[in-house]
Every structure is written in C-alpha cells, then in structure tokens.
C-alpha cells in the first residue's frame, strides 16, 4: 500500500510533523498484536522507520509521529508460519 501526502506545488503545502496511523482488522488467521510488526518506508528514498508492534486485539493500529509529507509504503511483518490476510488502511493528520 502506498500512502501519499502532497508536498507542495499547486496545492496547499503539507506541513511536516504529520502523524500517520496504520489500522488493521479482519485478520485471518486470528493473530495477536505481539505477532505483527509494522513500519513505513519512504517511496522516494527507501528509508524506513523502525518496526513497531501494533496496539489492540480485533482492531489493531500503530501510530508514527513526526513524519514528513511524501509517499510511504506500509510494510507489515508477521512472526507466525504461513500468511496473514485482512484489511489495512492508513491515515495522516496533524
């Protein structure tokens, strides 16, 4: 999933220091938050945040603070054998 924030141009300039929240739900098989890790990677530089453990149980989320405007890929890693599927969405706000 790629998440993009406008960095300027003809549209309103996006301020730095955004909070980006990644939300996950309807995960199959059922997993606990301690079995997942989430990070964001810059689409332009390839630099990534550290992995973070989500909070919650049926509905899990992770917050990344002080993020700059730009595009990000969401990278989710699981620690169980097999694969995990479900729904994911991300939002950015000040």
mmCIF file with all atom_site columns, C-alpha atoms in Angstrom:
data_model
loop_
_atom_site.group_PDB
_atom_site.id
_atom_site.type_symbol
_atom_site.label_atom_id
_atom_site.label_alt_id
_atom_site.label_comp_id
_atom_site.label_asym_id
_atom_site.label_entity_id
_atom_site.label_seq_id
_atom_site.pdbx_PDB_ins_code
_atom_site.Cartn_x
_atom_site.Cartn_y
_atom_site.Cartn_z
_atom_site.occupancy
_atom_site.B_iso_or_equiv
_atom_site.pdbx_formal_charge
_atom_site.auth_seq_id
_atom_site.auth_comp_id
_atom_site.auth_asym_id
_atom_site.auth_atom_id
_atom_site.pdbx_PDB_model_num
ATOM 1  C CA . UNK A 1 1  ? 0.000   0.000   0.000  1.00 0.00 ? 1  UNK A CA 1
ATOM 2  C CA . UNK A 1 2  ? 1.370   3.406   -0.901 1.00 0.00 ? 2  UNK A CA 1
ATOM 3  C CA . UNK A 1 3  ? 0.314   6.408   1.157  1.00 0.00 ? 3  UNK A CA 1
ATOM 4  C CA . UNK A 1 4  ? 0.983   9.878   -0.309 1.00 0.00 ? 4  UNK A CA 1
ATOM 5  C CA . UNK A 1 5  ? 0.830   13.373  1.158  1.00 0.00 ? 5  UNK A CA 1
ATOM 6  C CA . UNK A 1 6  ? 1.138   16.463  -1.046 1.00 0.00 ? 6  UNK A CA 1
ATOM 7  C CA . UNK A 1 7  ? 4.499   18.193  -0.607 1.00 0.00 ? 7  UNK A CA 1
ATOM 8  C CA . UNK A 1 8  ? 3.570   21.459  -2.310 1.00 0.00 ? 8  UNK A CA 1
ATOM 9  C CA . UNK A 1 9  ? 3.191   22.560  -5.904 1.00 0.00 ? 9  UNK A CA 1
ATOM 10 C CA . UNK A 1 10 ? -0.170  23.993  -6.928 1.00 0.00 ? 10 UNK A CA 1
ATOM 11 C CA . UNK A 1 11 ? -1.937  22.589  -3.900 1.00 0.00 ? 11 UNK A CA 1
ATOM 12 C CA . UNK A 1 12 ? -1.699  23.547  -0.266 1.00 0.00 ? 12 UNK A CA 1
ATOM 13 C CA . UNK A 1 13 ? 1.715   22.756  1.157  1.00 0.00 ? 13 UNK A CA 1
ATOM 14 C CA . UNK A 1 14 ? 1.611   19.840  3.566  1.00 0.00 ? 14 UNK A CA 1
ATOM 15 C CA . UNK A 1 15 ? 3.181   20.705  6.897  1.00 0.00 ? 15 UNK A CA 1
ATOM 16 C CA . UNK A 1 16 ? 5.854   18.496  8.332  1.00 0.00 ? 16 UNK A CA 1
ATOM 17 C CA . UNK A 1 17 ? 5.348   16.531  11.503 1.00 0.00 ? 17 UNK A CA 1
ATOM 18 C CA . UNK A 1 18 ? 2.340   14.520  10.468 1.00 0.00 ? 18 UNK A CA 1
ATOM 19 C CA . UNK A 1 19 ? 1.063   11.585  12.469 1.00 0.00 ? 19 UNK A CA 1
ATOM 20 C CA . UNK A 1 20 ? 0.368   8.551   10.306 1.00 0.00 ? 20 UNK A CA 1
ATOM 21 C CA . UNK A 1 21 ? -1.899  5.876   11.744 1.00 0.00 ? 21 UNK A CA 1
ATOM 22 C CA . UNK A 1 22 ? -1.972  2.389   10.219 1.00 0.00 ? 22 UNK A CA 1
ATOM 23 C CA . UNK A 1 23 ? -5.112  0.390   11.041 1.00 0.00 ? 23 UNK A CA 1
ATOM 24 C CA . UNK A 1 24 ? -5.595  -3.365  10.551 1.00 0.00 ? 24 UNK A CA 1
ATOM 25 C CA . UNK A 1 25 ? -8.702  -5.515  11.063 1.00 0.00 ? 25 UNK A CA 1
ATOM 26 C CA . UNK A 1 26 ? -10.449 -8.723  9.898  1.00 0.00 ? 26 UNK A CA 1
ATOM 27 C CA . UNK A 1 27 ? -7.115  -10.535 10.140 1.00 0.00 ? 27 UNK A CA 1
ATOM 28 C CA . UNK A 1 28 ? -7.121  -14.229 9.211  1.00 0.00 ? 28 UNK A CA 1
ATOM 29 C CA . UNK A 1 29 ? -5.976  -16.382 10.795 1.00 0.00 ? 29 UNK A CA 1
ATOM 30 C CA . UNK A 1 30 ? -6.605  -14.644 14.095 1.00 0.00 ? 30 UNK A CA 1
ATOM 31 C CA . UNK A 1 31 ? -3.313  -13.219 15.366 1.00 0.00 ? 31 UNK A CA 1
ATOM 32 C CA . UNK A 1 32 ? -2.303  -11.218 18.409 1.00 0.00 ? 32 UNK A CA 1
ATOM 33 C CA . UNK A 1 33 ? -0.679  -7.800  18.197 1.00 0.00 ? 33 UNK A CA 1
ATOM 34 C CA . UNK A 1 34 ? 2.572   -9.271  19.522 1.00 0.00 ? 34 UNK A CA 1
ATOM 35 C CA . UNK A 1 35 ? 2.809   -11.418 16.365 1.00 0.00 ? 35 UNK A CA 1
ATOM 36 C CA . UNK A 1 36 ? 2.830   -8.422  13.998 1.00 0.00 ? 36 UNK A CA 1
ATOM 37 C CA . UNK A 1 37 ? 5.217   -5.551  13.282 1.00 0.00 ? 37 UNK A CA 1
ATOM 38 C CA . UNK A 1 38 ? 4.571   -2.511  11.078 1.00 0.00 ? 38 UNK A CA 1
ATOM 39 C CA . UNK A 1 39 ? 6.896   0.073   9.537  1.00 0.00 ? 39 UNK A CA 1
ATOM 40 C CA . UNK A 1 40 ? 6.692   2.837   6.943  1.00 0.00 ? 40 UNK A CA 1
ATOM 41 C CA . UNK A 1 41 ? 9.176   3.171   4.076  1.00 0.00 ? 41 UNK A CA 1
ATOM 42 C CA . UNK A 1 42 ? 9.662   6.356   2.067  1.00 0.00 ? 42 UNK A CA 1
ATOM 43 C CA . UNK A 1 43 ? 8.705   5.904   -1.583 1.00 0.00 ? 43 UNK A CA 1
ATOM 44 C CA . UNK A 1 44 ? 11.342  8.447   -2.659 1.00 0.00 ? 44 UNK A CA 1
ATOM 45 C CA . UNK A 1 45 ? 14.360  7.500   -0.527 1.00 0.00 ? 45 UNK A CA 1
ATOM 46 C CA . UNK A 1 46 ? 13.639  3.915   0.527  1.00 0.00 ? 46 UNK A CA 1
ATOM 47 C CA . UNK A 1 47 ? 14.417  4.815   4.144  1.00 0.00 ? 47 UNK A CA 1
ATOM 48 C CA . UNK A 1 48 ? 12.222  3.024   6.676  1.00 0.00 ? 48 UNK A CA 1
ATOM 49 C CA . UNK A 1 49 ? 11.092  3.640   10.226 1.00 0.00 ? 49 UNK A CA 1
ATOM 50 C CA . UNK A 1 50 ? 11.769  1.042   12.873 1.00 0.00 ? 50 UNK A CA 1
ATOM 51 C CA . UNK A 1 51 ? 9.215   -1.744  13.145 1.00 0.00 ? 51 UNK A CA 1
ATOM 52 C CA . UNK A 1 52 ? 6.512   -1.083  15.754 1.00 0.00 ? 52 UNK A CA 1
ATOM 53 C CA . UNK A 1 53 ? 4.198   -3.516  17.499 1.00 0.00 ? 53 UNK A CA 1
ATOM 54 C CA . UNK A 1 54 ? 0.519   -2.671  16.997 1.00 0.00 ? 54 UNK A CA 1
ATOM 55 C CA . UNK A 1 55 ? -1.921  -1.953  19.808 1.00 0.00 ? 55 UNK A CA 1
ATOM 56 C CA . UNK A 1 56 ? -5.320  -3.637  20.122 1.00 0.00 ? 56 UNK A CA 1
ATOM 57 C CA . UNK A 1 57 ? -6.800  -7.067  19.526 1.00 0.00 ? 57 UNK A CA 1
ATOM 58 C CA . UNK A 1 58 ? -9.521  -7.439  16.845 1.00 0.00 ? 58 UNK A CA 1
ATOM 59 C CA . UNK A 1 59 ? -8.802  -3.936  15.552 1.00 0.00 ? 59 UNK A CA 1
ATOM 60 C CA . UNK A 1 60 ? -5.088  -3.082  15.671 1.00 0.00 ? 60 UNK A CA 1
ATOM 61 C CA . UNK A 1 61 ? -3.306  0.181   14.990 1.00 0.00 ? 61 UNK A CA 1
ATOM 62 C CA . UNK A 1 62 ? 0.150   1.754   15.010 1.00 0.00 ? 62 UNK A CA 1
ATOM 63 C CA . UNK A 1 63 ? 0.964   5.481   15.118 1.00 0.00 ? 63 UNK A CA 1
ATOM 64 C CA . UNK A 1 64 ? 4.056   7.027   13.542 1.00 0.00 ? 64 UNK A CA 1
ATOM 65 C CA . UNK A 1 65 ? 4.712   10.621  14.620 1.00 0.00 ? 65 UNK A CA 1
ATOM 66 C CA . UNK A 1 66 ? 6.821   13.469  13.182 1.00 0.00 ? 66 UNK A CA 1
ATOM 67 C CA . UNK A 1 67 ? 6.541   12.146  9.625  1.00 0.00 ? 67 UNK A CA 1
ATOM 68 C CA . UNK A 1 68 ? 7.245   14.424  6.648  1.00 0.00 ? 68 UNK A CA 1
ATOM 69 C CA . UNK A 1 69 ? 4.967   14.980  3.665  1.00 0.00 ? 69 UNK A CA 1
ATOM 70 C CA . UNK A 1 70 ? 5.582   12.499  0.855  1.00 0.00 ? 70 UNK A CA 1
ATOM 71 C CA . UNK A 1 71 ? 4.780   8.946   -0.158 1.00 0.00 ? 71 UNK A CA 1
ATOM 72 C CA . UNK A 1 72 ? 5.149   5.921   2.099  1.00 0.00 ? 72 UNK A CA 1
ATOM 73 C CA . UNK A 1 73 ? 4.766   2.183   1.705  1.00 0.00 ? 73 UNK A CA 1
ATOM 74 C CA . UNK A 1 74 ? 3.301   0.232   4.608  1.00 0.00 ? 74 UNK A CA 1
ATOM 75 C CA . UNK A 1 75 ? 5.318   -2.892  5.457  1.00 0.00 ? 75 UNK A CA 1
ATOM 76 C CA . UNK A 1 76 ? 3.685   -5.469  7.760  1.00 0.00 ? 76 UNK A CA 1
ATOM 77 C CA . UNK A 1 77 ? 5.693   -8.411  9.085  1.00 0.00 ? 77 UNK A CA 1
ATOM 78 C CA . UNK A 1 78 ? 4.277   -11.396 10.959 1.00 0.00 ? 78 UNK A CA 1
ATOM 79 C CA . UNK A 1 79 ? 6.103   -13.846 13.208 1.00 0.00 ? 79 UNK A CA 1
ATOM 80 C CA . UNK A 1 80 ? 3.854   -16.852 12.602 1.00 0.00 ? 80 UNK A CA 1
ATOM 81 C CA . UNK A 1 81 ? 4.309   -19.551 9.983  1.00 0.00 ? 81 UNK A CA 1
ATOM 82 C CA . UNK A 1 82 ? 2.096   -19.169 6.938  1.00 0.00 ? 82 UNK A CA 1
ATOM 83 C CA . UNK A 1 83 ? 0.499   -15.941 5.828  1.00 0.00 ? 83 UNK A CA 1
ATOM 84 C CA . UNK A 1 84 ? -1.897  -13.437 7.353  1.00 0.00 ? 84 UNK A CA 1
ATOM 85 C CA . UNK A 1 85 ? -4.557  -11.597 5.367  1.00 0.00 ? 85 UNK A CA 1
ATOM 86 C CA . UNK A 1 86 ? -7.003  -8.862  6.275  1.00 0.00 ? 86 UNK A CA 1
ATOM 87 C CA . UNK A 1 87 ? -7.908  -5.220  5.831  1.00 0.00 ? 87 UNK A CA 1
ATOM 88 C CA . UNK A 1 88 ? -5.489  -2.316  6.206  1.00 0.00 ? 88 UNK A CA 1
ATOM 89 C CA . UNK A 1 89 ? -5.882  1.417   5.869  1.00 0.00 ? 89 UNK A CA 1
ATOM 90 C CA . UNK A 1 90 ? -3.696  4.354   6.788  1.00 0.00 ? 90 UNK A CA 1
ATOM 91 C CA . UNK A 1 91 ? -4.481  7.990   7.524  1.00 0.00 ? 91 UNK A CA 1
ATOM 92 C CA . UNK A 1 92 ? -2.330  11.036  8.117  1.00 0.00 ? 92 UNK A CA 1
ATOM 93 C CA . UNK A 1 93 ? -3.189  14.026  10.264 1.00 0.00 ? 93 UNK A CA 1
ATOM 94 C CA . UNK A 1 94 ? -1.613  16.896  12.175 1.00 0.00 ? 94 UNK A CA 1
#
